[in-house]
Steps between C-alpha positions, in 0.01 A plus 500: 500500500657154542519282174254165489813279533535651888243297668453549905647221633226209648275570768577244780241392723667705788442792328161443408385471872755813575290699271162364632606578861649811468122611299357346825726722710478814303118468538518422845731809603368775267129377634618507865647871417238632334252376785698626800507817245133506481460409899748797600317771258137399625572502839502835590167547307316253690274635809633471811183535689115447493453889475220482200251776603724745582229650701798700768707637252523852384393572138885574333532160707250305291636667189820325545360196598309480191806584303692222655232223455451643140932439427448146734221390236643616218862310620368194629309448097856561391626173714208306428547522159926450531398207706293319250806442275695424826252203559559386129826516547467255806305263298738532185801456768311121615453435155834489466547276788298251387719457196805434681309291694336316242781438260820394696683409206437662184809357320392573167434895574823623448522737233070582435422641823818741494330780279162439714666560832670842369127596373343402823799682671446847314130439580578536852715796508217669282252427730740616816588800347154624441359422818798815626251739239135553604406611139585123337271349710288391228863364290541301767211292501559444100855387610389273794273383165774443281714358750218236615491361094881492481479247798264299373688451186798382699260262680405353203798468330645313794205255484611455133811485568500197762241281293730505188767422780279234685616614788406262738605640849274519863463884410305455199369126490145633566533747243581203219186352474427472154146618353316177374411578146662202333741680270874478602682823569254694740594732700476462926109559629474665837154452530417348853842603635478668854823719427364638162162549620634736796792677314453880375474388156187278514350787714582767241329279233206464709470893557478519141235236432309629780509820341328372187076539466322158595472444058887593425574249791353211311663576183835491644409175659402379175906469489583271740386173353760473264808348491843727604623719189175411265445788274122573536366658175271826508229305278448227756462763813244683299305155431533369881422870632210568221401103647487595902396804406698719641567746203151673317416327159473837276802495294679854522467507847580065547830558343474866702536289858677275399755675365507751826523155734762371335684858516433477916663204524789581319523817653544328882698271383291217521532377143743517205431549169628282212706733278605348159641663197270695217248512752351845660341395743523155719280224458571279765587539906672282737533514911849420657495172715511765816185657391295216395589311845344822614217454293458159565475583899212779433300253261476207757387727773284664283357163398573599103629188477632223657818369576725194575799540771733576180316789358337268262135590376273198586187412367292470817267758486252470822692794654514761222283415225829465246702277388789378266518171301899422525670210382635293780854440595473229795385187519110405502383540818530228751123451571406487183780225396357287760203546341602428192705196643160349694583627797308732614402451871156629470454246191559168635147439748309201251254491751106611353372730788888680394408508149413881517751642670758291272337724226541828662854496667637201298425524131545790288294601216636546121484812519682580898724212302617737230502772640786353793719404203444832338615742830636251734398608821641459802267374712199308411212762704659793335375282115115459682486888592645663149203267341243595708624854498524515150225714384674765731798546266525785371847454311678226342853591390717219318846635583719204380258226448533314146233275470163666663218268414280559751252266611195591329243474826692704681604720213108533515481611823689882451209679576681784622776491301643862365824447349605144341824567359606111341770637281816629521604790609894515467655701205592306243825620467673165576412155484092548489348291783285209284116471704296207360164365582376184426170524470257826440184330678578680820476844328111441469493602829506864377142516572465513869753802453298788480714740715827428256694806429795370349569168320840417390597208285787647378817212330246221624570241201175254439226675451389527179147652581327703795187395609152629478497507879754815432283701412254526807815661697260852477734693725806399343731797372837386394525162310879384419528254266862654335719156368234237521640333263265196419208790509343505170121626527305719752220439608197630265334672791772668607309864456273363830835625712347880568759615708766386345782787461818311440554179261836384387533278229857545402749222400176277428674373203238232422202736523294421185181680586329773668164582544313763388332555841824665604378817427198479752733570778423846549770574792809365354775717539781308353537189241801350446572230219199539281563316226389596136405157347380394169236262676075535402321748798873520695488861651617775263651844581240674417281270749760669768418859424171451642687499883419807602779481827757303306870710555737273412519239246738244355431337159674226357478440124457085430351598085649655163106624489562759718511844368718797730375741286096426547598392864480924530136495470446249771759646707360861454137378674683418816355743750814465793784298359837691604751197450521269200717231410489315152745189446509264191532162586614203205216484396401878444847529274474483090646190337813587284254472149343854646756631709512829280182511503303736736209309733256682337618340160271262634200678521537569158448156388153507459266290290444769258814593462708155519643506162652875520633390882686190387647660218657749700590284780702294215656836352570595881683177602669475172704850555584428834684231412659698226609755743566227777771347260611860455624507916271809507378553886122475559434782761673663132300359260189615714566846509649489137149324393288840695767746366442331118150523540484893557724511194303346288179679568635808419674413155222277346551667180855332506404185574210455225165354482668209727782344725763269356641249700406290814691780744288739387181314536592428861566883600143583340346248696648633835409835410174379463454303812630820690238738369232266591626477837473871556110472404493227759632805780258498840303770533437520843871552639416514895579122586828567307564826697457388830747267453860558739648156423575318209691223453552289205707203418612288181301751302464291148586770240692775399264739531354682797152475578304772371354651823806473652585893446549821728158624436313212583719359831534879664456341853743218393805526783649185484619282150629184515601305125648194529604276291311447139593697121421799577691754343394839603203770608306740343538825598285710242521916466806449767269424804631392815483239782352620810693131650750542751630100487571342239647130471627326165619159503592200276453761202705386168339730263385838723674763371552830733791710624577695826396872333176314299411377878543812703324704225172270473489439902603826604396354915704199475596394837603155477638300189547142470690403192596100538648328137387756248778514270364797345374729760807695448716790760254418807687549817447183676626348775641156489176312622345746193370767733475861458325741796464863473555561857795303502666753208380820666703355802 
């Protein structure tokens, strides 16, 4: 085995087109072998003459005849099926051709196409070789298969290859044409090129689109809008999808279809999926640039959408009932400068018996005004037929658009409309992409919507408040309203939206008030971003439980009022919640006076009992800053505090008639506040079983909360803690977690080790263990991974 210091030496260009050619020929003469093979074999099994009755011949005569067309059958099915691969073999052989044909100078392919070519090589003399053996019939097709993918990697690696080059030559010019999206850096389209469109490639991606039902074939089209390399999350496919409605509305078996769609795709090849560390599975897809021109072919002549000569959604609409608000790269449109300028030819008659047709070909109304600087179109008839074709829309996409007021009469006019998806839609990994509107007037136009689906306003900046208007939208399902962040009230009517199923409300930072009527929507299947206020007739949790479809639910914690602990009785009336997610925002976190103090401290501070409360919130703060000064740790001082507590019940004879010292004071009053939490245990444990998912984050204390046990979460697969104090979990009488995924992060005081973990989740699967100095002996990885399948490997 050669050391990594002895490279091969370059690959010249010579050799590359050596290697190509002698494929080309290898093909060619094992194919022309193998056919005069097939030719020599069959011939003496074909008929000679047009004896078919057999009517003259003796009866051992007809016998043999029988026997002979019975071997001729059975031999001829034997060719036909050697000469199927034979005829793939001719295609794969002009595939090849067209690649020395269409790249005449690939100067920068030198050393990435030499491993290729060997694969491609051995793929041929597997393929040759089993043609010789009757029984590997069926490995041959797998390896004609296998051999097809390995080619169109090299083809797309070469196309790589020469745009990062910008090669520039006659071979290729055509093939250069960059994809109009408006970001720098995109790879070559080949949409609308002749060569493309007829090569082997664009034909094998067609065969598999083709293959596709008519509803799998709009999904995938759903792709081909975007710009080159844009990672499309999962969440937004199941909103557009749930929108058109192309995937049932029943949870289990919505996530069911979608899940199996996305698996088809990625299973021909059509898509990619995103992988990125700690995750299991992938939450975003992509197409390659050779795919989506594909894509972008099927969609215009299946009038999904419409297209400029560059691949470039457009927003005219009078063809396909779709359309795409993008911002515009060229220059406004020369009839409409004239316009602008006074120019316009059909303005400039004075005379009266003109004065009308001045007003229809000449002048422009407001609205036709607005709506010309907001989508530029090209030509001035195409503006008159989008507005008088606008209740016929049926989808309104705002792909890279950053300012889209619309104008409020024709806003108005939607009547059709299905999906409106404002917002944006990118991840927000990078630089987010900043949407503003000027002016919420326009949105009043929600009430001439009544076939809405989906409404997305998601990261539009400017609107403090929906309108009333919102909600007549009766047949809306999904309403995104995640990082509005100017949104600070719903509307009080809200519970009038009966079919809603889906409402996002996360990252709504300003969101001071919910109402009550949020638990009148009966079919809601998933809330995220309810916020737990400490405003008069906001919506409580206990308001939630009365969902009855409600599966998934994310809670954000804006008060100190709120209790964990008596946040178990609300949470144990929910009928289907599965997933849960509690986060404590800055305002939900104790102020350093309390900080030792457990929330439900404040519960304790009653009217009738406000003198004994303050004095032991005085005796309380004044030993933690005894033991503060001391450098003691407080996940410690905690469990010391608990641990002191049991001591002291059990030697009260000791201690006398009463406790000496502020310390002591302090450890009585947690013990206390702990046995009155355990009288404050739900009863009715089914919401709490049914859970699978929990997640919580900057949990404010030490202590767990106290449903938060084996026996009450023994459904509960999936635990998430992040960030927050606390320190550990009760596991009473030695019970175990049934959860096979577990994920600690940002955890200074939890305190576990490697044989503590395996013993209380005995199903552990995967183990996330990111800055938590002591979590001790855990055999992470460097990103903080561990996977059980990955050890048993």
């Amino acid at each position: 085995m050669s050391s990594a210091d002895d490279k091969p030496p370059p690959l010249s260009i010579q050799d590359v087109n050596n290697i190509i050619t002698n494929l080309k020929n290898l093909l060619t003469s094992d194919s022309g072998e193998a056919e005069i093979t097939v030719a020599t074999n069959t011939a003496p099994n074909n008929p000679t003459g047009n004896e078919q009755d057999g009517s003259n011949r003796t009866g051992n005569d007809q016998d043999g005849t029988n026997k002979q067309d019975g071997d001729a059958n059975q031999a001829q099915e034997t060719n036909d099926k050697k000469k199927e691969p034979l005829y793939e073999l001719g295609k794969l052989c002009k595939e090849l051709d067209y690649m020395i044909r269409s790249f005449q100078k690939p100067e920068n392919l030198k050393n990435s196409l030499r491993e290729p070519f060997k694969t491609l090589e051995a793929n041929v003399n597997d393929i040759v070789s089993d043609l010789e053996k009757d029984e590997l019939l069926k490995q041959v097709q797998h390896n004609l298969r296998v051999f097809r993918n390995n080619i169109t990697q090299v083809k797309i690696q070469i196309l790589l290859q020469l745009q990062a080059a910008s090669i520039n030559s006659d071979g290729n010019r055509a093939l250069l044409t960059t994809f109009a999206t408006g970001e720098a850096g995109d790879l070559p389209h080949l949409y609308g090129e002749h060569i493309f469109e007829n090569s082997y490639y664009f034909k094998e991606i067609e065969e598999k689109y083709e293959g596709l039902d008519d509803r799998q074939k709009l999904c995938l089209l759903c792709f081909s809008i975007f710009p080159e390399n844009a990672e499309i999350k999962k969440r937004f496919l199941r909103y557009w999808w749930v929108g058109e409605n192309l995937i049932p509305q029943n949870g289990k078996d919505e996530m069911r279809d979608l899940n199996d769609t996305l698996t088809t795709f990625v299973q021909k090849r059509l898509i990619e999926p995103v992988l990125k560390k700690n995750r299991l599975q992938p939450r975003s897809y992509k197409v390659t640039p050779i795919v989506r021109s594909c894509l972008i072919h099927f969609a215009k002549k299946a009038s999904f959408f419409d297209y400029d000569q560059d691949g470039k959604p457009i927003m005219d609409f009078s063809s396909c009932n779709k359309a795409c608000m993008v911002k515009s790269e060229r220059a406004t449109a020369s009839w409409f400068a004239d316009y602008l300028k006074g120019n316009d030819k059909d303005g400039n008659s004075e005379k009266p018996k003109e004065q009308q047709q001045h007003q229809e070909q000449g002048k422009l109304p407001a609205d036709l005004v607005k709506l010309q600087m907001l989508f530029n179109f090209p030509r001035k008839e195409t503006l008159i037929r989008a507005s008088q074709q606008i209740d016929k829309l049926q989808t309104l996409f705002n792909l890279s658009k950053q300012f889209p007021d619309l104008p409020t009469e024709w806003f108005s006019k939607m009547t059709g409309i299905k999906v409106l998806y404002l917002g944006r839609w990118e991840a927000t990994a990078g630089q987010a992409r900043h949407i503003e509107v000027e002016d919420i007037e326009f949105l009043k136009g929600f009430k001439n919507m009544k076939n809405l689906r989906l409404l997305s306003l998601q990261g539009i900046s400017g609107i403090p408040k929906l309108p009333t208007t919102l909600c007549k939208l009766e047949n809306l399902r999904i309403l995104d309203l995640r990082a509005c962040h100017d949104l600070e009230k719903l509307p009080d009517r809200i519970g009038s939206l009966k079919k809603l199923t889906y409402l996002d409300l996360s990252e709504c930072y300003l969101l001071d008030y919910i109402p009550q009527q949020l638990n009148k929507l009966s079919e809601l299947q998933v809330l995220k971003g309810f916020v737990i206020l400490d405003a008069k007739n906001s919506c409580t949790l206990d308001d939630l439980s009365e969902l009855p479809s409600l599966r998934k639910l994310s809670i954000n914690v804006n008060t100190t009022k709120f209790n964990i602990d008596e946040a178990g009785d609300a949470l144990a009336k929910f009928q289907k919640l599965e997933k849960l997610r509690i986060a404590w925002g800055w305002g939900g976190m104790p102020g350093k006076e309390d900080s030792t103090l457990d929330s439900s401290s404040e519960q304790q501070q009653s009217k009738t009992k406000k003198k004994q409360a303050i004095s032991i919130s005085t005796a309380a703060a004044k030993a933690s800053t005894d033991k503060v000064n001391k450098g003691e740790d407080k996940g410690n001082r905690e469990r010391s505090a608990v641990a002191a507590a049991g001591e002291a019940n059990s030697k009260t004879a000791k201690l006398g008639g009463g406790l000496r010292g502020t310390a002591n004071i302090a450890l009585m009053a947690k013990k206390w506040r702990r046995l009155s939490m355990k009288h404050r245990e739900p009863q009715n444990l089914e919401g709490l079983e049914r859970l699978v998912k929990l997640d919580l984050q900057c949990f404010p204390r030490s202590e767990p909360p106290t449903w938060l046990v084996p026996t009450k979460m023994k459904k509960l697969t999936n635990l998430s803690i992040r960030g927050g104090r606390m320190g550990y979990l009760n596991h009473e009488d030695g019970q175990k977690w049934n959860a096979d995924t577990l994920r600690l992060k940002f955890l200074v005081n939890f305190k576990m080790n490697w044989k503590e973990m395996q013993q209380r989740f005995p199903k552990l699967k995967y183990l996330e263990n990111l800055r938590c100095p002591r979590i001790t002996y855990c055999p992470c990885d460097a990103n903080g991974v561990w996977q059980k399948f990955v050890q048993s490997k």
